[in-house]
Short mmCIF file of C-alpha atoms in Angstrom, two decimals:
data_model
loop_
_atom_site.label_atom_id
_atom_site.label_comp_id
_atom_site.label_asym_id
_atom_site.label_seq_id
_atom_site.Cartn_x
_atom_site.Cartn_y
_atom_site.Cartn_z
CA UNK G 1 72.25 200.26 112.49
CA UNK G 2 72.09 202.52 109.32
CA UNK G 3 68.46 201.21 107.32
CA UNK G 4 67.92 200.97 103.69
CA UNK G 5 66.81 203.88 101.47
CA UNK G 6 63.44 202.56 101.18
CA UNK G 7 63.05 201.62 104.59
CA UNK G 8 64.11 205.08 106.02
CA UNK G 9 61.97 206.67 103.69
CA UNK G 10 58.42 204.46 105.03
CA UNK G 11 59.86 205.34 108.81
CA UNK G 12 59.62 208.47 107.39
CA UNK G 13 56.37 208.99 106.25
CA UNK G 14 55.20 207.05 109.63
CA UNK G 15 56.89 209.49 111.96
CA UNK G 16 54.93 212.29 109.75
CA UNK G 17 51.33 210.86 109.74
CA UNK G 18 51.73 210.54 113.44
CA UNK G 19 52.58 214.45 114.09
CA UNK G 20 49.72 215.64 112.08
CA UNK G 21 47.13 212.88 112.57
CA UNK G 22 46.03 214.18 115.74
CA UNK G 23 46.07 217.82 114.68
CA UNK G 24 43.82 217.56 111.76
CA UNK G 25 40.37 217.79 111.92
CA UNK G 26 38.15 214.95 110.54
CA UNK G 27 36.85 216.95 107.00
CA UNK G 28 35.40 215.57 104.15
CA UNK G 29 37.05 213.90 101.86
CA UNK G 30 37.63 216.14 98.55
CA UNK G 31 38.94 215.78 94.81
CA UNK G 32 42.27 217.37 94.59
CA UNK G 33 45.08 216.63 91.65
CA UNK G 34 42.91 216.29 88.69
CA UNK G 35 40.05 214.08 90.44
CA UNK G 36 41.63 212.18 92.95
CA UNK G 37 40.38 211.65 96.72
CA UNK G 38 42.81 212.41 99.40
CA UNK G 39 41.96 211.52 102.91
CA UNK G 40 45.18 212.67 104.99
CA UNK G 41 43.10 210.14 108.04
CA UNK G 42 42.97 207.30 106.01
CA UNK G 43 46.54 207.56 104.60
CA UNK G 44 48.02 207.96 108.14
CA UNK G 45 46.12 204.74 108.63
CA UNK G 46 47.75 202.56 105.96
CA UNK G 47 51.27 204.00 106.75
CA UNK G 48 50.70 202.39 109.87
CA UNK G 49 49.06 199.17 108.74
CA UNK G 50 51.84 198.72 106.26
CA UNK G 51 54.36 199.70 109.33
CA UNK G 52 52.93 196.83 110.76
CA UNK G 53 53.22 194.89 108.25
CA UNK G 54 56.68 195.34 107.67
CA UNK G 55 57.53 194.86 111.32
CA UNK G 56 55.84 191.37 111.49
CA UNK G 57 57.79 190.26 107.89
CA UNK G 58 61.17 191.39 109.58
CA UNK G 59 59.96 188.98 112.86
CA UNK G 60 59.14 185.93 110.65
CA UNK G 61 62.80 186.44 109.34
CA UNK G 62 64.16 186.58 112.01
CA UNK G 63 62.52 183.20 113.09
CA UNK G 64 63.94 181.38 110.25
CA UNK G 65 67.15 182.73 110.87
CA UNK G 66 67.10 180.81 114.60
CA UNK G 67 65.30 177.90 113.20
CA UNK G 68 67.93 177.18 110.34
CA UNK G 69 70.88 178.27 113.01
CA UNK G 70 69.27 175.58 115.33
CA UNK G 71 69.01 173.22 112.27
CA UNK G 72 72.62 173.57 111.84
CA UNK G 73 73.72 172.96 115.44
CA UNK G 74 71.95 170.05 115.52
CA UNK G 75 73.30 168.81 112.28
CA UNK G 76 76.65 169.15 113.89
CA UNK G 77 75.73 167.99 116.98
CA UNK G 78 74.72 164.88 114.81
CA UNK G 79 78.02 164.68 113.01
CA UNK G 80 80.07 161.46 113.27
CA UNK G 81 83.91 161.66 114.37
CA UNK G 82 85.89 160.52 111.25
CA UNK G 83 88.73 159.03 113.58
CA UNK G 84 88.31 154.98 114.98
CA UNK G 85 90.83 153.65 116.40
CA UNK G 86 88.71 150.51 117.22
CA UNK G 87 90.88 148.54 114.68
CA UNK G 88 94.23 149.30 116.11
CA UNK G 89 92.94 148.69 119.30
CA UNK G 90 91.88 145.35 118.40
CA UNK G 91 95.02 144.28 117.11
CA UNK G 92 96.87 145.00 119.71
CA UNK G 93 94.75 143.18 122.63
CA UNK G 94 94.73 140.48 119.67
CA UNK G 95 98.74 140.61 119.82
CA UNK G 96 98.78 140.26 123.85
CA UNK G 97 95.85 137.49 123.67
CA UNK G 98 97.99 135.19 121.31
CA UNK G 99 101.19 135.66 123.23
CA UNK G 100 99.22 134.56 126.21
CA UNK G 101 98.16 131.99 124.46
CA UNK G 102 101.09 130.39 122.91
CA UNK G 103 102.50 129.59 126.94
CA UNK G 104 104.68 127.00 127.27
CA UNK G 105 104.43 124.00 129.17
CA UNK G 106 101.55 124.92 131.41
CA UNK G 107 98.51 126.98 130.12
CA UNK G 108 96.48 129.74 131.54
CA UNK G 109 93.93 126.79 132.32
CA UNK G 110 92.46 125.65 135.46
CA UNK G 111 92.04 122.00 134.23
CA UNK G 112 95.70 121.49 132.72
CA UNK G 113 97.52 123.43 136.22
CA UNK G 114 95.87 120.97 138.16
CA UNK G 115 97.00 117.83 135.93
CA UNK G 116 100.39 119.16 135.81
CA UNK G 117 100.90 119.92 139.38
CA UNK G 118 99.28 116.33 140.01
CA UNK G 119 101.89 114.55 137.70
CA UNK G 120 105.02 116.71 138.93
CA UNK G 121 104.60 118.56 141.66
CA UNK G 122 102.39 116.73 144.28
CA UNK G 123 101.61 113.15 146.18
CA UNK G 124 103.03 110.35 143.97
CA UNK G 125 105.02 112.59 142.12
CA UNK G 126 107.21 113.11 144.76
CA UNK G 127 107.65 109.21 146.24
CA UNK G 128 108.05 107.65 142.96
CA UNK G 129 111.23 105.46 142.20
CA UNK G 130 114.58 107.09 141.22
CA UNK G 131 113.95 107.38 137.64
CA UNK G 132 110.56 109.16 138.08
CA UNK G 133 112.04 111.69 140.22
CA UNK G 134 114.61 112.58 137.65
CA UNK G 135 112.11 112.62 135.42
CA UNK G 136 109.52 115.09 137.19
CA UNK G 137 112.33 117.33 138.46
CA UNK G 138 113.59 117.84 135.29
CA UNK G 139 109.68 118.85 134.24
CA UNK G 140 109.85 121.02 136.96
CA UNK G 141 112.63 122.98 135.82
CA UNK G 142 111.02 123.00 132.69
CA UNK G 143 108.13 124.27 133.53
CA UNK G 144 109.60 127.35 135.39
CA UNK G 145 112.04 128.26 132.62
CA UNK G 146 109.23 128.53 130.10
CA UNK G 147 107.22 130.24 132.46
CA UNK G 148 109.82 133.01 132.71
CA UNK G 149 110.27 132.58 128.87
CA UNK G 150 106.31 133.40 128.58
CA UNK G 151 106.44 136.16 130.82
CA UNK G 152 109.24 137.93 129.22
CA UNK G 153 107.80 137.56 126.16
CA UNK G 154 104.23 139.09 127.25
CA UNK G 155 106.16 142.28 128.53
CA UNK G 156 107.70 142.64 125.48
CA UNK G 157 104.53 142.81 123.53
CA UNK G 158 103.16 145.08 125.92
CA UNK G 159 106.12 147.52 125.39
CA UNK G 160 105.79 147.32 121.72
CA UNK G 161 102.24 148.34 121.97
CA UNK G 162 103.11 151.73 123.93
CA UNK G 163 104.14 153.50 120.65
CA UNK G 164 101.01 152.19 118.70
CA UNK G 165 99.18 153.72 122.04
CA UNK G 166 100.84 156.76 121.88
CA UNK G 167 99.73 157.41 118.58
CA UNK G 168 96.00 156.53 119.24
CA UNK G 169 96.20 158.90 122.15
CA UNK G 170 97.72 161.36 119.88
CA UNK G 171 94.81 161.22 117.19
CA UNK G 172 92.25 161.31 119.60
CA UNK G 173 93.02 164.08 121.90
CA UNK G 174 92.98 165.84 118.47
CA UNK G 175 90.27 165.20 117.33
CA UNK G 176 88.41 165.62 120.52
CA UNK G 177 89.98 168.79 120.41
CA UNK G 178 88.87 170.06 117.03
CA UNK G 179 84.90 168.21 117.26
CA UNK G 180 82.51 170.09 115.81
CA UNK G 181 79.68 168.74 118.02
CA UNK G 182 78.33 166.99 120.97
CA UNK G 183 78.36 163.53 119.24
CA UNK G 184 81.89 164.04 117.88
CA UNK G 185 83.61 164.93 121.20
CA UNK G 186 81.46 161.73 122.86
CA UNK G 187 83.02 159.13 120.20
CA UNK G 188 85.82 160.72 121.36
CA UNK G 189 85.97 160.11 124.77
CA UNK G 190 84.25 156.99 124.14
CA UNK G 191 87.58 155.69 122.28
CA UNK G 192 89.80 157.18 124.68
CA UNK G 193 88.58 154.95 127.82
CA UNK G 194 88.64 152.06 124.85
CA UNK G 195 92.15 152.99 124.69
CA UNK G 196 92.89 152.94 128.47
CA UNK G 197 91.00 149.75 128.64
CA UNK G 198 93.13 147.91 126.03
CA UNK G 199 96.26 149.31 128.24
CA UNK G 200 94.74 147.81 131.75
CA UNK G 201 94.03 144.47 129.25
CA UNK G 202 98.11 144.85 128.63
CA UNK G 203 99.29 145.31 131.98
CA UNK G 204 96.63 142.46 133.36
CA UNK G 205 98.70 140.33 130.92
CA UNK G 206 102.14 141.41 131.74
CA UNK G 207 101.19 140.85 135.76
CA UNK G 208 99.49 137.43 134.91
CA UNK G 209 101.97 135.94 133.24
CA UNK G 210 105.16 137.44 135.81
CA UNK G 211 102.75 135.79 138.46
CA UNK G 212 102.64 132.83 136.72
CA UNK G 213 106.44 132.32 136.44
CA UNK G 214 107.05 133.55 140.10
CA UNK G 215 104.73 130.49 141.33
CA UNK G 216 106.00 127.93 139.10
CA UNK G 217 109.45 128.52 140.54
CA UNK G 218 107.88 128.92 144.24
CA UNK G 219 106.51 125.31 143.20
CA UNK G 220 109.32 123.88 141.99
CA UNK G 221 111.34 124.89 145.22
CA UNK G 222 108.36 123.63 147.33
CA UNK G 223 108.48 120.29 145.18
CA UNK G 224 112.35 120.36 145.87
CA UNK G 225 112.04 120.22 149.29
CA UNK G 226 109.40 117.72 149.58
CA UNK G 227 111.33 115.26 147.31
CA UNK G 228 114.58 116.04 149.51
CA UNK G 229 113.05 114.80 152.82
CA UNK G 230 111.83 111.45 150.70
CA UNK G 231 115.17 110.75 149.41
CA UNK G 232 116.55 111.55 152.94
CA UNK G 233 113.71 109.35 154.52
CA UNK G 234 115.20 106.41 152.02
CA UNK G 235 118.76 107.07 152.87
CA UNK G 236 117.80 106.90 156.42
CA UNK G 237 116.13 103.72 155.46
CA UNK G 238 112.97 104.67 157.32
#
C-alpha cells in the first residue's frame, strides 16, 4: 500500500533514530544553530512517541470504520420489506368464504343438515302419505342439484384465484430475492407460507363442497330406496 508524503517521511525519520540511537553515546546536551539545544537521544525518543501516537489514531479509525459498517448492517438487517401481499390474500380467502357461504338449500351447518335430513331424508319422511313423498323427493332432488351447483361454483373461484396467486408468488420470490437484510427476506418467507396457506384454505373449500354434493346425492339414492320398499310394502298391502 503506497503511504502519504507525510507519512513516509515520519517512517522515515523513525527508521533513522533507530540506526543511530544505539550507536551514539549519551553526551551532553550542547547549543548548536544559533542557541538551540539538540539532544539526538531525546529526539529519537519523540519520533517514537509520536510513532506511537500515530499508530494508535490509525487503530481508533479503524474501529469506527467496523462500528459504523456494523451500524449499517444492522440498519439493514432492520429494514422492512416494502411488498404485502396480506391484502390480496385476504380477498381472495374472502371470495372462497362467501361462495361457501351463499350454498344452496343446505348450509355448511351442523344444526340445519340435521333438520333437513330429519324433514326429507329420514323416519317420517319416508312413510308419510302420497303427497308428502312427492313433496320430500322432489326436496331431495333439490337439494343435490344445488349441491352440485355450489360445488361447481366453489371450484370456479378457486381457479380464478390461481392467476391472482401466481402473481403474489411472483412478487415475492422477488423480493425475497433482492432483500437487503435478515428482516426483509423473513417477511418474505413469512408471506410466502401466508400464500400457501390461503391455497390449502382454497382447495379445503373446493374438496368440502365436492364432498358435500357427492353425499347429498348418496342420500338422496339412500332415501330412494328406503321410500321404494314403503311404497312396495303398501302395494303389497302389508
Amino acid at each position: 500500500m503506497k503511504l502519504p508524503p507525510a507519512r513516509r517521511a515520519l517512517v522515515a525519520s523513525v527508521f533513522a533514530a533507530l540506526a543511530i540511537a544505539p550507536t551514539i553515546a549519551p553526551v551532553p546536551a550542547h547549543a548548536q544553530f544559533g542557541g538551540i539545544v539538540y539532544d539526538p537521544t531525546n529526539y529519537a525518543q519523540n519520533v517514537l512517541t509520536a510513532a506511537r501516537s500515530l499508530q494508535q489514531i490509525n487503530n481508533q479509525i479503524q474501529q469506527i470504520q467496523n462500528q459504523a459498517t456494523s451500524l449499517i448492517n444492522q440498519a439493514r438487517n432492520l429494514t422492512s420489506l416494502p411488498f404485502s401481499s396480506l391484502q390480496q390474500l385476504q380477498q381472495q380467502v374472502q371470495r372462497t368464504q362467501q361462495l361457501l357461504g351463499e350454498a344452496q338449500r343446505i348450509a355448511y351447518d351442523v344444526q340445519n343438515v340435521q333438520e333437513a335430513f330429519t324433514d326429507r331424508y329420514k323416519g317420517a319422511a319416508l312413510t308419510g302419505d302420497h303427497a308428502r313423498m312427492v313433496s320430500n323427493a322432489n326436496a331431495r332432488w333439490e337439494d343435490s342439484v344445488g349441491a352440485f351447483e355450489d360445488a361447481l361454483r366453489v371450484q370456479a373461484g378457486v381457479v380464478g384465484n390461481i392467476e391472482g396467486a401466481r402473481t403474489t408468488m411472483d412478487g415475492l420470490v422477488s423480493a425475497s430475492q433482492s432483500a437487503t437484510g435478515a428482516l426483509q427476506a423473513t417477511q418474505a418467507g413469512n408471506q410466502l407460507l401466508a400464500l400457501q396457506s390461503q391455497q390449502l384454505a382454497d382447495l379445503t373449500a373446493a374438496v368440502a363442497a365436492q364432498g358435500r354434493a357427492q353425499a347429498l346425492q348418496s342420500a338422496r339414492q339412500a332415501a330412494e330406496e328406503a321410500e321404494g320398499r314403503e311404497r312396495f310394502r303398501r302395494f303389497m298391502g302389508n
